[in-house]
Amino acid sequence: MEPDLDHSTSDPFVKHLNSLRNRERSWRSITWKRHYRLHLPSLAHIYEFVGGIYGNRREGGKSEPILAISFFELPSSGCDPGVEYRMWTHAFGNICILDFTIDPSQDLLVLVTRVPAESKFTFEVHLRTLSANDPYPKAASPVLPCFPKDLVSMPLSNSICTICVQISGDLVGFLMKEMDAIEVWHPASGFCVSPVSSLSFLSSQLRKSSFVLPSGIDDFIFLSQTSFLIICPLGYLEIYHFYTLMDSSPPPVLLGSFSFPPLSEGFSFWHCSLSGNPSPGCIPHTSQPGVNSNVINSVHHLSLVDHVLVCCMYILEPTPDPARHRVHSFIFFFHANLFFEENPHSILASWPHNPTPTNMTPVEWDAWGPANTRCFWEHLTTDWQHELHGMHTAEKVPSGPEDSAVSMHRYLRIRDFNPFVVHKGKVLWDESDNSHWQWRQVIKETTTTQVEGAFKKNIESSLPYTEVVSRQAFDMTDVMMDDCRILILK
C-alpha cells in the first residue's frame, strides 16, 4: 500500500494506519460497515465498474450498437448515509458505439465506434468527459482513428470483431483480436506509443502506429506505463516494454515468454483472457467536476507490483460432432511483480532467455508455474473482469447442488493473496467476529487441480492465499468488487 500524499499532509499517520487495518480486518471476516440496496438496470452484455462508478448500456441487444449508457455513483463506507447518489445517462444518437470504458479519477469516458465505409481506418476512439459527455479537454484530439485497414488481411465486419479497450493513467490501450494488433495511445499528445511502423495522418502533431504480433493476441493488460502483458492463442504469456512520447519510437521489446501447461492431444485453446484491477497509473486522489468526490477518493492505493492478475483459459475437447464440443475452463492467479525485472522474485531475472518475436522458446511451465501460480477449475460462471481488485478476489459459491432445478442462493468467498496476510495467518484472525463467516483457512501447501484430460497431466500450483466464506447466502447472479465495495447483482 502507498499513502495518497495529498491526504497524508492533513491527516495523522496513525489515523490512516488504523483505517487501513480496519478495512483489512473487514475483508478477512466479511464484515460490512454498511448495506445499501440499489435499483440498477439488469446486467448488460457491455458494462463497466471502475472507481465506484457502475455503467452499462441502455438499449439494444448483444450484437447491436450502444445507443445510450447510464452511469451510477455507488456509495462507500465513508459517505453520509443520507446522500443521494447520482444516476445520469449519455445518449449517442449520431455515433455507433461498440464498447466503452471509464476512469472516474480523470473524468474520462472512452468510446469505441464504427467508422464510415470510406474511412482508411477500422475504428475510432472518442475521448469524452464522464460527467458531461463533452470532448475531453486534455486530449490533443477528441477522436483517434485506429487500425489502418491496410493491416487487415481479410474483410472484417466491425460489428462482430473482438475488441478490448483499457485506460491506464495517461494511456489508452486498444486491442483488436482479428488483426492481432494493439495500439497504445497517449491522448494528451495524440501520439501512439507502441509502434511497429509509423503512419502519419491528419497533421505532424498527431501520429499513430500499430503493434502487430504474428503469433496472435488473445488479450492484454498493462503492467506499468511502459510495459504490458499479452496472452497468446497458443497458451503462453509475453511481456513487452515500450517507449513513450518519442518522435520515432522503436517497436515494443519482448522481455520474456512463459508457457502454460501443454495440452493433451486433440485439445485446443478456444479463448484466453487476462484481468487485474486497478489499472497501473490509476490513483484516485482527485475529485472531478460532476463526480462525487466521496466515491472516487481513496486514502491509500496499491503500488504497481502489489496486484494479483488472473488468466482464464477455455479449452475445447474434440468430439465426433463439431457442434457439441465440450469446454473446459481453468483460472490461474499470479502476482504482477513476477514481471518486473527489478523485483527480487521476478521470473524475468530468474529465467533470462532473451527471446525475440522471430526466435522465441518460452520458459516451460514446470520451471516457473507451479511455484508462482494458483490454479483452480472454473465453472464458466464469470469472466473475472471485475471479481478481483489488488490482492483480493470475490466469487459466488453454490449453497447446494448446481444442477438443482430450484433457484439457489449463493455464498460469497473472498480470497486474499497478500503475502503478509498469509505469513501472519491465523495470528490476524479474531475468532469473536465469526458471525459473518462460516469457515476460513490459510492455504500454503501445493494443491493438485484435476484437469479431466485437458492438459497432459494434472496441474500442481503453490501460490499461498487465505480464504473466507460468508455465513449468509445471497440471492445473486454475479458479484463485482473494488478496494472497498462488494457489488452483489441479482
Short mmCIF file of C-alpha atoms in Angstrom, two decimals:
data_model
loop_
_atom_site.label_atom_id
_atom_site.label_comp_id
_atom_site.label_asym_id
_atom_site.label_seq_id
_atom_site.Cartn_x
_atom_site.Cartn_y
_atom_site.Cartn_z
CA MET A 1 0.00 0.00 0.00
CA GLU A 2 1.12 3.53 -0.73
CA PRO A 3 -0.42 6.57 1.02
CA ASP A 4 -2.05 9.27 -1.05
CA LEU A 5 0.29 12.18 -0.33
CA ASP A 6 -2.40 14.79 -0.93
CA HIS A 7 -4.31 13.38 2.06
CA SER A 8 -1.39 12.42 4.29
CA THR A 9 -0.34 16.05 4.68
CA SER A 10 -3.57 16.89 6.50
CA ASP A 11 -4.47 13.68 8.39
CA PRO A 12 -2.36 11.92 11.05
CA PHE A 13 -0.42 8.84 10.04
CA VAL A 14 -1.95 6.83 12.88
CA LYS A 15 -5.44 7.59 11.59
CA HIS A 16 -4.50 6.26 8.15
CA LEU A 17 -2.91 3.15 9.62
CA ASN A 18 -5.93 2.36 11.78
CA SER A 19 -8.24 2.94 8.83
CA LEU A 20 -6.23 0.53 6.71
CA ARG A 21 -6.13 -2.10 9.47
CA ASN A 22 -9.89 -1.86 9.98
CA ARG A 23 -10.53 -2.23 6.28
CA GLU A 24 -8.31 -5.31 6.02
CA ARG A 25 -9.95 -6.80 9.13
CA SER A 26 -13.34 -6.34 7.48
CA TRP A 27 -12.15 -8.18 4.38
CA ARG A 28 -10.84 -11.07 6.49
CA SER A 29 -14.17 -11.51 8.30
CA ILE A 30 -16.61 -10.32 5.57
CA THR A 31 -17.91 -7.65 7.93
CA TRP A 32 -19.98 -4.95 6.25
CA LYS A 33 -19.75 -1.41 7.50
CA ARG A 34 -22.99 -0.50 5.73
CA HIS A 35 -25.56 -2.12 3.46
CA TYR A 36 -27.24 -0.44 0.51
CA ARG A 37 -29.96 -1.73 -1.79
CA LEU A 38 -29.84 -0.02 -5.16
CA HIS A 39 -32.16 -0.38 -8.13
CA LEU A 40 -29.89 -0.80 -11.13
CA PRO A 41 -30.75 -1.96 -14.63
CA SER A 42 -30.21 -5.64 -15.30
CA LEU A 43 -26.62 -6.59 -16.10
CA ALA A 44 -25.94 -5.82 -19.74
CA HIS A 45 -23.55 -7.53 -22.13
CA ILE A 46 -21.35 -4.42 -22.08
CA TYR A 47 -20.77 -2.77 -18.71
CA GLU A 48 -18.05 -1.22 -16.52
CA PHE A 49 -17.34 -0.87 -12.81
CA VAL A 50 -14.42 1.43 -12.01
CA GLY A 51 -13.70 3.73 -9.07
CA GLY A 52 -17.16 3.46 -7.55
CA ILE A 53 -18.96 4.18 -10.84
CA TYR A 54 -21.07 1.47 -12.48
CA GLY A 55 -22.16 1.93 -16.09
CA ASN A 56 -23.98 -0.18 -18.64
CA ARG A 57 -25.74 0.06 -21.97
CA ARG A 58 -29.38 1.07 -22.01
CA GLU A 59 -30.68 -0.12 -25.36
CA GLY A 60 -30.04 -2.73 -27.99
CA GLY A 61 -29.22 -6.40 -27.96
CA LYS A 62 -25.90 -8.14 -27.56
CA SER A 63 -24.84 -7.64 -31.18
CA GLU A 64 -26.36 -4.18 -31.63
CA PRO A 65 -24.55 -0.85 -31.21
CA ILE A 66 -24.93 1.05 -27.95
CA LEU A 67 -27.38 3.95 -28.20
CA ALA A 68 -27.02 5.19 -24.62
CA ILE A 69 -25.04 4.46 -21.46
CA SER A 70 -26.27 5.01 -17.90
CA PHE A 71 -23.89 5.64 -15.01
CA PHE A 72 -24.43 5.26 -11.26
CA GLU A 73 -22.41 6.59 -8.34
CA LEU A 74 -22.21 3.80 -5.80
CA PRO A 75 -21.96 4.59 -2.07
CA SER A 76 -18.90 3.95 0.05
CA SER A 77 -18.47 3.44 3.79
CA GLY A 78 -17.14 6.95 4.28
CA CYS A 79 -20.17 8.65 2.78
CA ASP A 80 -23.13 10.17 4.56
CA PRO A 81 -25.97 7.58 4.50
CA GLY A 82 -28.37 10.39 3.62
CA VAL A 83 -26.52 11.39 0.47
CA GLU A 84 -28.40 10.77 -2.76
CA TYR A 85 -26.23 9.18 -5.39
CA ARG A 86 -26.45 10.39 -8.93
CA MET A 87 -27.58 8.47 -11.95
CA TRP A 88 -27.09 10.01 -15.36
CA THR A 89 -27.40 8.85 -18.95
CA HIS A 90 -25.47 9.88 -22.04
CA ALA A 91 -27.28 9.35 -25.33
CA PHE A 92 -25.33 8.81 -28.55
CA GLY A 93 -27.71 9.33 -31.43
CA ASN A 94 -25.13 10.11 -34.10
CA ILE A 95 -22.41 7.50 -33.48
CA CYS A 96 -22.49 3.70 -33.29
CA ILE A 97 -20.71 2.62 -30.10
CA LEU A 98 -19.30 -0.89 -29.86
CA ASP A 99 -17.54 -0.72 -26.49
CA PHE A 100 -16.61 1.72 -23.74
CA THR A 101 -14.54 2.12 -20.60
CA ILE A 102 -14.14 4.83 -17.93
CA ASP A 103 -11.71 6.36 -15.45
CA PRO A 104 -13.68 8.45 -12.91
CA SER A 105 -10.49 9.84 -11.36
CA GLN A 106 -9.79 11.60 -14.69
CA ASP A 107 -13.44 12.25 -15.58
CA LEU A 108 -12.68 10.25 -18.73
CA LEU A 109 -15.06 8.24 -20.91
CA VAL A 110 -13.57 6.29 -23.82
CA LEU A 111 -15.87 5.09 -26.61
CA VAL A 112 -15.04 2.68 -29.44
CA THR A 113 -17.15 3.41 -32.52
CA ARG A 114 -17.69 2.31 -36.06
CA VAL A 115 -16.28 4.39 -38.91
CA PRO A 116 -17.77 5.45 -42.25
CA ALA A 117 -17.23 2.97 -45.07
CA GLU A 118 -14.90 5.37 -46.87
CA SER A 119 -12.55 5.69 -43.87
CA LYS A 120 -9.00 4.37 -44.14
CA PHE A 121 -9.26 3.07 -40.58
CA THR A 122 -11.21 0.29 -38.90
CA PHE A 123 -12.42 2.06 -35.72
CA GLU A 124 -12.47 5.41 -33.99
CA VAL A 125 -11.85 6.06 -30.30
CA HIS A 126 -13.78 9.03 -28.89
CA LEU A 127 -12.47 10.72 -25.74
CA ARG A 128 -15.27 12.36 -23.73
CA THR A 129 -15.85 13.64 -20.21
CA LEU A 130 -17.63 11.13 -18.00
CA SER A 131 -19.61 13.82 -16.21
CA ALA A 132 -20.99 15.78 -19.17
CA ASN A 133 -20.18 13.86 -22.38
CA ASP A 134 -18.14 16.81 -23.68
CA PRO A 135 -14.97 16.43 -25.76
CA TYR A 136 -12.16 15.54 -23.37
CA PRO A 137 -10.26 18.80 -22.76
CA LYS A 138 -6.88 17.16 -22.00
CA ALA A 139 -6.72 15.31 -25.33
CA ALA A 140 -4.86 16.66 -28.34
CA SER A 141 -7.78 15.39 -30.40
CA PRO A 142 -11.14 14.08 -29.12
CA VAL A 143 -11.24 11.42 -31.87
CA LEU A 144 -8.45 8.92 -32.60
CA PRO A 145 -8.61 6.89 -35.86
CA CYS A 146 -7.44 3.36 -35.07
CA PHE A 147 -6.07 0.37 -37.00
CA PRO A 148 -5.40 1.17 -40.67
CA LYS A 149 -7.44 -1.05 -42.95
CA ASP A 150 -4.33 -1.94 -44.94
CA LEU A 151 -3.20 -4.03 -41.95
CA VAL A 152 -6.25 -6.29 -42.32
CA SER A 153 -5.65 -9.42 -44.37
CA MET A 154 -9.35 -10.14 -44.91
CA PRO A 155 -12.63 -8.17 -44.98
CA LEU A 156 -13.97 -7.57 -41.48
CA SER A 157 -17.33 -6.53 -40.13
CA ASN A 158 -16.51 -4.31 -37.15
CA SER A 159 -19.86 -5.19 -35.62
CA ILE A 160 -18.58 -8.69 -34.85
CA CYS A 161 -14.88 -8.06 -34.21
CA THR A 162 -13.47 -8.88 -30.79
CA ILE A 163 -12.11 -5.70 -29.25
CA CYS A 164 -10.80 -4.62 -25.86
CA VAL A 165 -10.09 -1.07 -24.67
CA GLN A 166 -8.30 -0.14 -21.41
CA ILE A 167 -7.27 3.06 -19.63
CA SER A 168 -4.02 3.11 -17.67
CA GLY A 169 -3.16 6.53 -16.28
CA ASP A 170 -2.13 8.72 -19.23
CA LEU A 171 -2.51 5.87 -21.73
CA VAL A 172 -5.35 4.20 -23.63
CA GLY A 173 -4.76 0.70 -24.99
CA PHE A 174 -6.87 -0.84 -27.73
CA LEU A 175 -6.73 -4.49 -28.86
CA MET A 176 -8.32 -5.89 -32.00
CA LYS A 177 -8.02 -9.68 -31.95
CA GLU A 178 -8.83 -10.30 -35.60
CA MET A 179 -5.84 -8.13 -36.59
CA ASP A 180 -3.60 -9.45 -33.78
CA ALA A 181 -2.81 -5.80 -33.14
CA ILE A 182 -2.58 -3.41 -30.19
CA GLU A 183 -2.48 0.37 -30.26
CA VAL A 184 -1.38 2.25 -27.15
CA TRP A 185 -2.25 5.94 -27.25
CA HIS A 186 -1.08 8.92 -25.22
CA PRO A 187 -4.17 11.13 -25.67
CA ALA A 188 -2.60 14.32 -24.28
CA SER A 189 -0.08 14.36 -27.13
CA GLY A 190 -2.09 12.44 -29.70
CA PHE A 191 0.83 10.03 -30.09
CA CYS A 192 0.65 6.25 -30.35
CA VAL A 193 3.48 4.80 -28.30
CA SER A 194 3.62 1.12 -29.34
CA PRO A 195 4.86 1.28 -32.94
CA VAL A 196 5.99 -1.31 -35.42
CA SER A 197 5.94 1.22 -38.25
CA SER A 198 4.78 4.82 -38.05
CA LEU A 199 1.98 6.16 -40.19
CA SER A 200 1.45 9.92 -40.24
CA PHE A 201 -2.04 11.28 -40.65
CA LEU A 202 -4.09 14.41 -40.06
CA SER A 203 -1.09 16.51 -39.01
CA SER A 204 2.54 16.23 -37.99
CA GLN A 205 1.45 16.60 -34.35
CA LEU A 206 -0.92 13.62 -34.48
CA ARG A 207 0.81 10.36 -35.27
CA LYS A 208 -0.08 6.71 -34.84
CA SER A 209 1.09 3.20 -35.44
CA SER A 210 0.02 -0.36 -34.63
CA PHE A 211 1.81 -3.18 -32.83
CA VAL A 212 1.06 -6.38 -34.75
CA LEU A 213 2.04 -9.78 -33.35
CA PRO A 214 2.17 -12.58 -35.96
CA SER A 215 1.69 -15.28 -33.31
CA GLY A 216 -1.62 -13.72 -32.27
CA ILE A 217 -3.03 -11.88 -29.24
CA ASP A 218 -5.95 -13.17 -27.20
CA ASP A 219 -5.84 -10.46 -24.54
CA PHE A 220 -3.52 -7.93 -22.92
CA ILE A 221 -3.17 -5.95 -19.72
CA PHE A 222 -0.96 -3.04 -18.71
CA LEU A 223 1.74 -3.84 -16.16
CA SER A 224 3.02 -0.26 -15.96
CA GLN A 225 3.11 2.91 -18.02
CA THR A 226 5.88 1.34 -20.11
CA SER A 227 5.03 -2.37 -20.26
CA PHE A 228 2.17 -4.75 -20.99
CA LEU A 229 1.45 -8.46 -20.68
CA ILE A 230 -0.03 -10.50 -23.53
CA ILE A 231 -1.68 -13.91 -23.51
CA CYS A 232 -1.24 -15.64 -26.88
CA PRO A 233 -3.68 -18.11 -28.51
CA LEU A 234 -1.21 -20.99 -28.11
CA GLY A 235 -1.18 -20.61 -24.33
CA TYR A 236 1.84 -18.58 -23.28
CA LEU A 237 2.46 -15.17 -21.72
CA GLU A 238 4.64 -12.49 -23.28
CA ILE A 239 5.96 -9.37 -21.53
CA TYR A 240 6.74 -6.30 -23.64
CA HIS A 241 8.42 -2.99 -22.86
CA PHE A 242 7.50 0.04 -24.97
CA TYR A 243 8.83 3.57 -25.25
CA THR A 244 6.71 6.69 -24.72
CA LEU A 245 6.44 10.10 -26.34
CA MET A 246 9.24 9.73 -28.86
CA ASP A 247 9.13 11.04 -32.40
CA SER A 248 10.50 7.74 -33.71
CA SER A 249 9.62 5.12 -31.14
CA PRO A 250 11.10 1.67 -31.79
CA PRO A 251 8.84 -1.38 -31.64
CA PRO A 252 7.99 -2.83 -28.22
CA VAL A 253 10.75 -5.07 -26.87
CA LEU A 254 9.92 -8.65 -25.89
CA LEU A 255 11.32 -9.19 -22.38
CA GLY A 256 10.15 -12.73 -21.72
CA SER A 257 7.86 -15.56 -22.74
CA PHE A 258 6.40 -18.16 -20.36
CA SER A 259 4.25 -21.14 -21.30
CA PHE A 260 1.27 -22.69 -19.54
CA PRO A 261 0.92 -26.47 -19.18
CA PRO A 262 0.89 -28.35 -22.51
CA LEU A 263 -2.47 -29.57 -23.77
CA SER A 264 -3.38 -33.18 -24.40
CA GLU A 265 -3.50 -34.45 -27.96
CA GLY A 266 -6.51 -33.07 -29.86
CA PHE A 267 -7.40 -30.39 -27.30
CA SER A 268 -7.07 -26.73 -28.32
CA PHE A 269 -7.21 -23.31 -26.70
CA TRP A 270 -10.54 -21.67 -27.50
CA HIS A 271 -10.02 -18.37 -25.70
CA CYS A 272 -7.71 -16.91 -23.04
CA SER A 273 -8.17 -13.69 -21.08
CA LEU A 274 -6.22 -11.54 -18.60
CA SER A 275 -7.60 -9.37 -15.80
CA GLY A 276 -6.27 -7.20 -13.00
CA ASN A 277 -7.55 -4.18 -11.09
CA PRO A 278 -6.95 -1.34 -10.62
CA SER A 279 -5.05 -0.48 -13.76
CA PRO A 280 -1.49 0.83 -13.34
CA GLY A 281 -1.40 4.60 -13.24
CA CYS A 282 -4.87 4.88 -11.72
CA ILE A 283 -4.51 6.87 -8.47
CA PRO A 284 -7.99 8.08 -7.45
CA HIS A 285 -6.99 11.00 -5.24
CA THR A 286 -8.56 13.94 -7.06
CA SER A 287 -12.23 14.77 -7.33
CA GLN A 288 -13.56 15.74 -10.72
CA PRO A 289 -16.40 18.11 -11.59
CA GLY A 290 -19.71 16.30 -11.59
CA VAL A 291 -18.40 13.16 -9.89
CA ASN A 292 -19.00 12.64 -6.17
CA SER A 293 -15.57 13.05 -4.54
CA ASN A 294 -16.54 10.61 -1.77
CA VAL A 295 -16.99 7.90 -4.36
CA ILE A 296 -13.60 8.06 -6.06
CA ASN A 297 -11.31 9.32 -3.30
CA SER A 298 -9.10 6.79 -1.56
CA VAL A 299 -6.63 7.48 1.21
CA HIS A 300 -4.47 4.53 0.15
CA HIS A 301 -3.71 2.97 -3.18
CA LEU A 302 -1.77 -0.09 -4.24
CA SER A 303 1.76 0.13 -5.58
CA LEU A 304 2.32 -1.13 -9.11
CA VAL A 305 3.66 -4.52 -8.04
CA ASP A 306 1.04 -5.21 -5.35
CA HIS A 307 -1.56 -6.75 -7.64
CA VAL A 308 -2.78 -10.21 -8.41
CA LEU A 309 -3.55 -10.98 -12.04
CA VAL A 310 -5.77 -13.75 -13.33
CA CYS A 311 -5.56 -15.67 -16.59
CA CYS A 312 -8.70 -17.55 -17.65
CA MET A 313 -8.26 -20.40 -20.13
CA TYR A 314 -11.07 -22.02 -22.09
CA ILE A 315 -10.10 -25.29 -23.74
CA LEU A 316 -12.02 -27.26 -26.37
CA GLU A 317 -12.25 -31.03 -26.11
CA PRO A 318 -12.66 -32.73 -29.50
CA THR A 319 -15.86 -34.69 -30.14
CA PRO A 320 -17.24 -36.53 -33.19
CA ASP A 321 -19.87 -33.80 -33.54
CA PRO A 322 -18.14 -30.39 -34.04
CA ALA A 323 -21.30 -28.64 -32.89
CA ARG A 324 -21.13 -30.33 -29.47
CA HIS A 325 -17.61 -29.51 -28.31
CA ARG A 326 -17.09 -29.65 -24.56
CA VAL A 327 -15.36 -26.65 -22.99
CA HIS A 328 -13.00 -26.96 -20.01
CA SER A 329 -12.05 -23.79 -18.15
CA PHE A 330 -9.26 -23.08 -15.69
CA ILE A 331 -8.07 -19.96 -13.89
CA PHE A 332 -4.51 -19.13 -12.88
CA PHE A 333 -3.70 -16.45 -10.29
CA PHE A 334 -0.21 -14.92 -10.07
CA HIS A 335 1.42 -11.74 -8.76
CA ALA A 336 2.18 -8.89 -11.16
CA ASN A 337 5.61 -8.47 -9.56
CA LEU A 338 6.76 -11.61 -11.38
CA PHE A 339 7.15 -9.45 -14.49
CA PHE A 340 9.14 -6.53 -13.04
CA GLU A 341 12.86 -7.07 -13.59
CA GLU A 342 13.84 -5.01 -10.54
CA ASN A 343 11.76 -7.21 -8.24
CA PRO A 344 13.85 -9.90 -6.46
CA HIS A 345 11.15 -12.52 -7.16
CA SER A 346 10.90 -11.66 -10.87
CA ILE A 347 10.82 -14.63 -13.21
CA LEU A 348 12.41 -12.36 -15.82
CA ALA A 349 15.52 -12.27 -13.64
CA SER A 350 15.27 -15.94 -12.64
CA TRP A 351 14.83 -17.23 -16.18
CA PRO A 352 16.66 -14.87 -18.59
CA HIS A 353 16.25 -16.28 -22.09
CA ASN A 354 16.49 -13.25 -24.43
CA PRO A 355 13.56 -14.17 -26.69
CA THR A 356 12.68 -12.31 -29.88
CA PRO A 357 9.36 -12.36 -31.80
CA THR A 358 11.04 -14.41 -34.55
CA ASN A 359 13.22 -16.62 -32.34
CA MET A 360 11.36 -17.50 -29.19
CA THR A 361 11.40 -20.53 -26.92
CA PRO A 362 9.12 -19.86 -23.93
CA VAL A 363 10.21 -20.88 -20.45
CA GLU A 364 8.40 -24.15 -19.76
CA TRP A 365 5.57 -24.29 -17.25
CA ASP A 366 7.33 -26.67 -14.87
CA ALA A 367 10.19 -24.17 -14.50
CA TRP A 368 8.11 -21.17 -13.45
CA GLY A 369 4.42 -22.04 -13.00
CA PRO A 370 3.90 -24.41 -10.04
CA ALA A 371 5.82 -22.23 -7.57
CA ASN A 372 4.33 -18.90 -8.67
CA THR A 373 0.67 -19.55 -9.51
CA ARG A 374 -2.50 -20.98 -8.03
CA CYS A 375 -4.77 -22.88 -10.40
CA PHE A 376 -8.49 -23.64 -9.98
CA TRP A 377 -11.06 -25.40 -12.11
CA GLU A 378 -13.60 -22.80 -13.24
CA HIS A 379 -17.35 -23.24 -13.73
CA LEU A 380 -17.80 -20.87 -16.72
CA THR A 381 -19.80 -18.58 -14.45
CA THR A 382 -17.74 -15.39 -14.66
CA ASP A 383 -15.23 -13.61 -16.88
CA TRP A 384 -13.17 -12.36 -13.89
CA GLN A 385 -13.09 -8.80 -15.24
CA HIS A 386 -14.39 -7.23 -12.02
CA GLU A 387 -14.08 -10.04 -9.47
CA LEU A 388 -10.59 -9.11 -8.32
CA HIS A 389 -9.01 -5.92 -7.03
CA GLY A 390 -5.49 -5.55 -5.69
CA MET A 391 -4.75 -8.85 -3.98
CA HIS A 392 -8.39 -9.72 -3.15
CA THR A 393 -10.79 -11.80 -5.21
CA ALA A 394 -14.55 -12.27 -4.79
CA GLU A 395 -16.74 -15.03 -6.19
CA LYS A 396 -20.04 -16.75 -5.61
CA VAL A 397 -20.14 -20.27 -4.18
CA PRO A 398 -23.16 -22.60 -4.65
CA SER A 399 -25.10 -23.37 -1.48
CA GLY A 400 -26.32 -26.69 -2.90
CA PRO A 401 -26.11 -28.93 -5.99
CA GLU A 402 -25.53 -26.80 -9.08
CA ASP A 403 -27.85 -28.94 -11.20
CA SER A 404 -30.78 -28.29 -8.87
CA ALA A 405 -33.96 -27.14 -10.59
CA VAL A 406 -34.73 -24.87 -7.63
CA SER A 407 -33.41 -21.31 -7.66
CA MET A 408 -30.38 -21.30 -5.38
CA HIS A 409 -28.80 -18.68 -3.15
CA ARG A 410 -25.01 -18.47 -3.12
CA TYR A 411 -22.34 -17.79 -0.55
CA LEU A 412 -19.63 -15.20 -1.02
CA ARG A 413 -15.99 -16.29 -0.99
CA ILE A 414 -13.14 -13.80 -0.51
CA ARG A 415 -9.57 -14.86 -1.26
CA ASP A 416 -6.54 -12.80 -0.25
CA PHE A 417 -3.15 -13.34 -1.92
CA ASN A 418 -1.35 -10.75 0.22
CA PRO A 419 1.93 -12.41 1.34
CA PHE A 420 1.86 -10.54 4.66
CA VAL A 421 -1.65 -11.79 5.47
CA VAL A 422 -0.66 -15.34 4.51
CA HIS A 423 2.53 -15.18 6.59
CA LYS A 424 0.68 -13.93 9.67
CA GLY A 425 -2.11 -16.41 9.03
CA LYS A 426 -4.34 -17.11 11.99
CA VAL A 427 -2.47 -14.57 14.16
CA LEU A 428 -4.57 -11.88 12.45
CA TRP A 429 -7.85 -13.69 13.00
CA ASP A 430 -10.27 -12.57 15.65
CA GLU A 431 -12.49 -15.56 16.44
CA SER A 432 -15.05 -13.26 18.07
CA ASP A 433 -16.02 -11.83 14.67
CA ASN A 434 -17.29 -15.14 13.25
CA SER A 435 -20.91 -14.05 12.98
CA HIS A 436 -20.34 -13.15 9.32
CA TRP A 437 -18.35 -16.15 8.09
CA GLN A 438 -18.82 -19.92 8.20
CA TRP A 439 -15.23 -21.01 7.53
CA ARG A 440 -11.84 -19.62 6.64
CA GLN A 441 -8.44 -21.12 6.03
CA VAL A 442 -4.83 -20.45 5.10
CA ILE A 443 -3.55 -22.40 2.09
CA LYS A 444 0.23 -22.67 1.84
CA GLU A 445 0.73 -26.20 0.59
CA THR A 446 0.83 -27.33 -3.03
CA THR A 447 -2.54 -28.38 -4.44
CA THR A 448 -3.38 -30.51 -7.47
CA THR A 449 -6.10 -29.47 -9.92
CA GLN A 450 -7.77 -32.34 -11.78
CA VAL A 451 -7.80 -31.43 -15.47
CA GLU A 452 -10.08 -34.17 -16.86
CA GLY A 453 -7.68 -34.85 -19.71
CA ALA A 454 -7.45 -31.26 -20.97
CA PHE A 455 -3.75 -30.96 -20.13
CA LYS A 456 -1.17 -33.72 -20.39
CA LYS A 457 -1.07 -34.00 -16.61
CA ASN A 458 -2.89 -32.62 -13.58
CA ILE A 459 -1.73 -29.15 -12.53
CA GLU A 460 0.22 -28.55 -9.34
CA SER A 461 0.33 -24.97 -8.02
CA SER A 462 1.59 -23.38 -4.81
CA LEU A 463 0.86 -19.62 -4.61
CA PRO A 464 -0.22 -19.10 -0.95
CA TYR A 465 -3.53 -17.43 -0.10
CA THR A 466 -6.23 -17.17 2.55
CA GLU A 467 -9.95 -17.52 2.01
CA VAL A 468 -13.13 -16.85 3.93
CA VAL A 469 -16.69 -17.87 3.02
CA SER A 470 -19.72 -15.91 4.19
CA ARG A 471 -22.24 -17.33 6.63
CA GLN A 472 -25.05 -15.57 4.77
CA ALA A 473 -26.28 -16.88 1.41
CA PHE A 474 -27.27 -14.24 -1.13
CA ASP A 475 -29.75 -14.21 -3.98
CA MET A 476 -27.19 -13.26 -6.62
CA THR A 477 -26.33 -13.82 -10.25
CA ASP A 478 -22.98 -12.01 -10.28
CA VAL A 479 -20.52 -10.24 -8.00
CA MET A 480 -18.09 -7.36 -8.56
CA MET A 481 -15.62 -5.63 -6.28
CA ASP A 482 -13.20 -2.74 -5.88
CA ASP A 483 -10.98 -1.65 -3.00
CA CYS A 484 -13.82 -1.02 -0.53
CA ARG A 485 -17.04 -2.40 -2.04
CA ILE A 486 -18.72 -5.67 -2.92
CA LEU A 487 -21.42 -5.25 -5.54
CA ILE A 488 -23.85 -8.19 -5.47
CA LEU A 489 -26.10 -8.30 -8.53
CA LYS A 490 -29.36 -10.21 -8.93
#
